[in-house]
């Protein structure tokens, strides 16, 4: 009986240690990402006057298009999107941020509806604000007919920019 109790106690201790190690690893992996997010949100607060952050999205298209897009409200309660450019090293680039009133472009929901009506068979997997060759855009990642695609849409009016990028099949 004592041997069984020792094994149960040892098993529970090992499980607790394993859970703690997994949590520590998870926190370590996400640390850099969270640090970047905090830097972007602080830049948006100070440069664009945001008083409330609603959402932060990281958008990467190439080495020169690494942006955190922070959505939030200013002191007047007006919703804004703030594009903060980052370097490959995870630091703000030092370039001025770009701020748009949310009302000056399509919302995430409006853009999603527009894509769904234009591509009814598409399964939209992700829709992020970002930058594509210097233009402020919505970046759509979707699956259609067994294949994945990226397509960019102008933030201001939701019009597609160029042709979709088809990812290779496996």
Short mmCIF file of C-alpha atoms in Angstrom, two decimals:
data_model
loop_
_atom_site.label_atom_id
_atom_site.label_comp_id
_atom_site.label_asym_id
_atom_site.label_seq_id
_atom_site.Cartn_x
_atom_site.Cartn_y
_atom_site.Cartn_z
CA UNK A 1 0.00 0.00 0.00
CA UNK A 2 2.80 2.40 0.86
CA UNK A 3 4.57 1.66 -2.41
CA UNK A 4 1.43 2.47 -4.38
CA UNK A 5 1.02 5.80 -2.54
CA UNK A 6 4.67 6.71 -3.24
CA UNK A 7 4.23 6.00 -6.97
CA UNK A 8 1.04 8.04 -7.14
CA UNK A 9 2.71 10.93 -5.30
CA UNK A 10 5.76 10.71 -7.54
CA UNK A 11 3.56 10.57 -10.65
CA UNK A 12 1.64 13.67 -9.58
CA UNK A 13 4.89 15.51 -8.83
CA UNK A 14 6.28 14.61 -12.26
CA UNK A 15 3.08 15.80 -13.95
CA UNK A 16 3.21 19.11 -12.06
CA UNK A 17 6.87 19.60 -13.02
CA UNK A 18 6.12 18.73 -16.64
CA UNK A 19 3.21 21.20 -16.74
CA UNK A 20 5.40 23.92 -15.21
CA UNK A 21 8.17 23.23 -17.75
CA UNK A 22 5.70 23.38 -20.65
CA UNK A 23 4.28 26.66 -19.39
CA UNK A 24 7.78 28.13 -18.99
CA UNK A 25 8.68 27.06 -22.53
CA UNK A 26 5.43 28.53 -23.91
CA UNK A 27 6.06 31.84 -22.12
CA UNK A 28 9.66 31.90 -23.39
CA UNK A 29 8.58 31.30 -27.00
CA UNK A 30 5.96 34.07 -26.91
CA UNK A 31 8.09 36.57 -24.99
CA UNK A 32 9.57 38.30 -28.07
CA UNK A 33 6.17 38.50 -29.76
CA UNK A 34 4.55 40.06 -26.70
CA UNK A 35 7.43 42.51 -26.33
CA UNK A 36 6.96 43.64 -29.95
CA UNK A 37 3.23 43.97 -29.38
CA UNK A 38 3.76 46.16 -26.29
CA UNK A 39 6.22 48.37 -28.22
CA UNK A 40 3.71 48.77 -31.06
CA UNK A 41 0.84 49.58 -28.72
CA UNK A 42 2.95 52.13 -26.84
CA UNK A 43 3.97 53.76 -30.14
CA UNK A 44 0.32 53.91 -31.20
CA UNK A 45 -0.71 55.44 -27.89
CA UNK A 46 1.98 58.12 -27.99
CA UNK A 47 1.92 58.92 -31.72
CA UNK A 48 -1.77 58.58 -32.52
CA UNK A 49 -3.23 59.45 -29.14
CA UNK A 50 -4.95 56.13 -28.56
CA UNK A 51 -6.41 55.80 -25.09
CA UNK A 52 -7.81 52.30 -25.57
CA UNK A 53 -6.31 49.44 -27.58
CA UNK A 54 -8.88 47.02 -28.96
CA UNK A 55 -6.72 44.77 -31.12
CA UNK A 56 -3.14 44.39 -32.37
CA UNK A 57 -2.22 42.41 -35.49
CA UNK A 58 1.23 41.63 -36.85
CA UNK A 59 1.48 41.66 -40.63
CA UNK A 60 4.58 40.48 -42.48
CA UNK A 61 4.83 40.31 -46.25
CA UNK A 62 8.56 40.81 -46.81
CA UNK A 63 11.57 42.15 -44.91
CA UNK A 64 10.51 45.73 -45.68
CA UNK A 65 6.85 45.19 -44.79
CA UNK A 66 6.83 44.17 -41.13
CA UNK A 67 4.05 46.06 -39.40
CA UNK A 68 2.02 45.90 -36.25
CA UNK A 69 -1.42 47.38 -36.88
CA UNK A 70 -3.00 48.62 -33.66
CA UNK A 71 -6.74 49.26 -33.58
CA UNK A 72 -8.07 51.46 -30.83
CA UNK A 73 -9.98 54.52 -29.72
CA UNK A 74 -8.70 58.05 -29.19
CA UNK A 75 -9.77 60.39 -26.38
CA UNK A 76 -12.91 61.33 -28.36
CA UNK A 77 -13.91 57.69 -28.74
CA UNK A 78 -13.07 57.70 -32.44
CA UNK A 79 -11.84 54.32 -33.75
CA UNK A 80 -8.42 54.43 -35.44
CA UNK A 81 -5.98 52.02 -37.06
CA UNK A 82 -2.29 52.72 -36.55
CA UNK A 83 0.41 51.07 -38.67
CA UNK A 84 3.74 50.83 -36.81
CA UNK A 85 6.67 49.66 -38.93
CA UNK A 86 9.19 47.24 -37.39
CA UNK A 87 12.63 45.96 -38.35
CA UNK A 88 13.60 42.33 -38.80
CA UNK A 89 15.20 42.55 -35.34
CA UNK A 90 11.80 43.17 -33.73
CA UNK A 91 12.31 46.87 -33.02
CA UNK A 92 10.25 49.85 -34.21
CA UNK A 93 11.85 51.21 -37.39
CA UNK A 94 11.80 54.80 -36.20
CA UNK A 95 9.71 55.86 -39.19
CA UNK A 96 6.57 57.87 -38.45
CA UNK A 97 3.49 55.77 -37.79
CA UNK A 98 0.56 55.92 -40.21
CA UNK A 99 -2.86 56.57 -38.72
CA UNK A 100 -6.26 56.18 -40.39
CA UNK A 101 -9.73 56.74 -39.02
CA UNK A 102 -11.48 53.40 -39.16
CA UNK A 103 -14.33 55.12 -40.99
CA UNK A 104 -12.00 56.09 -43.87
CA UNK A 105 -11.72 52.46 -44.96
CA UNK A 106 -13.53 49.17 -44.83
CA UNK A 107 -13.87 47.43 -41.49
CA UNK A 108 -12.74 43.83 -41.03
CA UNK A 109 -16.37 42.69 -41.20
CA UNK A 110 -17.14 44.73 -44.32
CA UNK A 111 -14.00 43.45 -46.05
CA UNK A 112 -14.82 39.87 -45.08
CA UNK A 113 -18.33 40.25 -46.52
CA UNK A 114 -16.97 41.78 -49.72
CA UNK A 115 -14.52 38.90 -50.19
CA UNK A 116 -17.22 36.34 -49.41
CA UNK A 117 -19.51 37.79 -52.07
CA UNK A 118 -16.71 38.02 -54.66
CA UNK A 119 -15.35 34.53 -53.85
CA UNK A 120 -18.31 32.54 -52.53
CA UNK A 121 -16.39 29.23 -52.51
CA UNK A 122 -13.46 30.69 -50.56
CA UNK A 123 -12.90 29.74 -46.93
CA UNK A 124 -11.31 32.86 -45.44
CA UNK A 125 -8.72 31.71 -42.92
CA UNK A 126 -7.24 35.07 -41.91
CA UNK A 127 -7.88 38.74 -42.68
CA UNK A 128 -5.30 41.22 -41.43
CA UNK A 129 -4.58 44.89 -42.03
CA UNK A 130 -1.09 45.37 -43.42
CA UNK A 131 1.09 47.03 -46.04
CA UNK A 132 1.72 45.80 -49.57
CA UNK A 133 4.34 47.67 -51.60
CA UNK A 134 3.74 50.86 -49.64
CA UNK A 135 -0.05 50.71 -49.82
CA UNK A 136 -2.25 50.19 -46.76
CA UNK A 137 -4.28 47.04 -47.32
CA UNK A 138 -6.32 44.16 -46.04
CA UNK A 139 -4.35 40.92 -46.46
CA UNK A 140 -6.63 37.94 -47.03
CA UNK A 141 -5.46 34.35 -46.64
CA UNK A 142 -8.01 31.88 -47.90
CA UNK A 143 -8.52 28.35 -49.16
CA UNK A 144 -10.44 27.63 -52.32
CA UNK A 145 -10.79 24.35 -54.18
CA UNK A 146 -8.07 22.67 -52.11
CA UNK A 147 -5.50 25.43 -52.60
CA UNK A 148 -4.36 28.33 -50.41
CA UNK A 149 -4.12 31.93 -51.63
CA UNK A 150 -3.06 35.39 -50.49
CA UNK A 151 -4.85 38.40 -51.93
CA UNK A 152 -4.46 42.07 -51.06
CA UNK A 153 -7.29 44.58 -51.00
CA UNK A 154 -6.95 48.36 -50.71
CA UNK A 155 -7.88 49.49 -47.18
CA UNK A 156 -9.72 52.59 -48.38
CA UNK A 157 -12.14 50.98 -50.82
CA UNK A 158 -11.62 47.21 -50.65
CA UNK A 159 -10.60 46.88 -54.29
CA UNK A 160 -8.24 43.98 -55.06
CA UNK A 161 -4.62 44.84 -55.80
CA UNK A 162 -3.08 42.62 -58.44
CA UNK A 163 -3.75 38.92 -58.77
CA UNK A 164 -3.99 36.41 -55.92
CA UNK A 165 -0.80 34.63 -54.88
CA UNK A 166 -1.42 30.88 -55.09
CA UNK A 167 0.65 28.85 -52.66
CA UNK A 168 2.11 25.62 -54.01
CA UNK A 169 0.27 22.40 -53.27
CA UNK A 170 2.07 19.89 -51.12
#
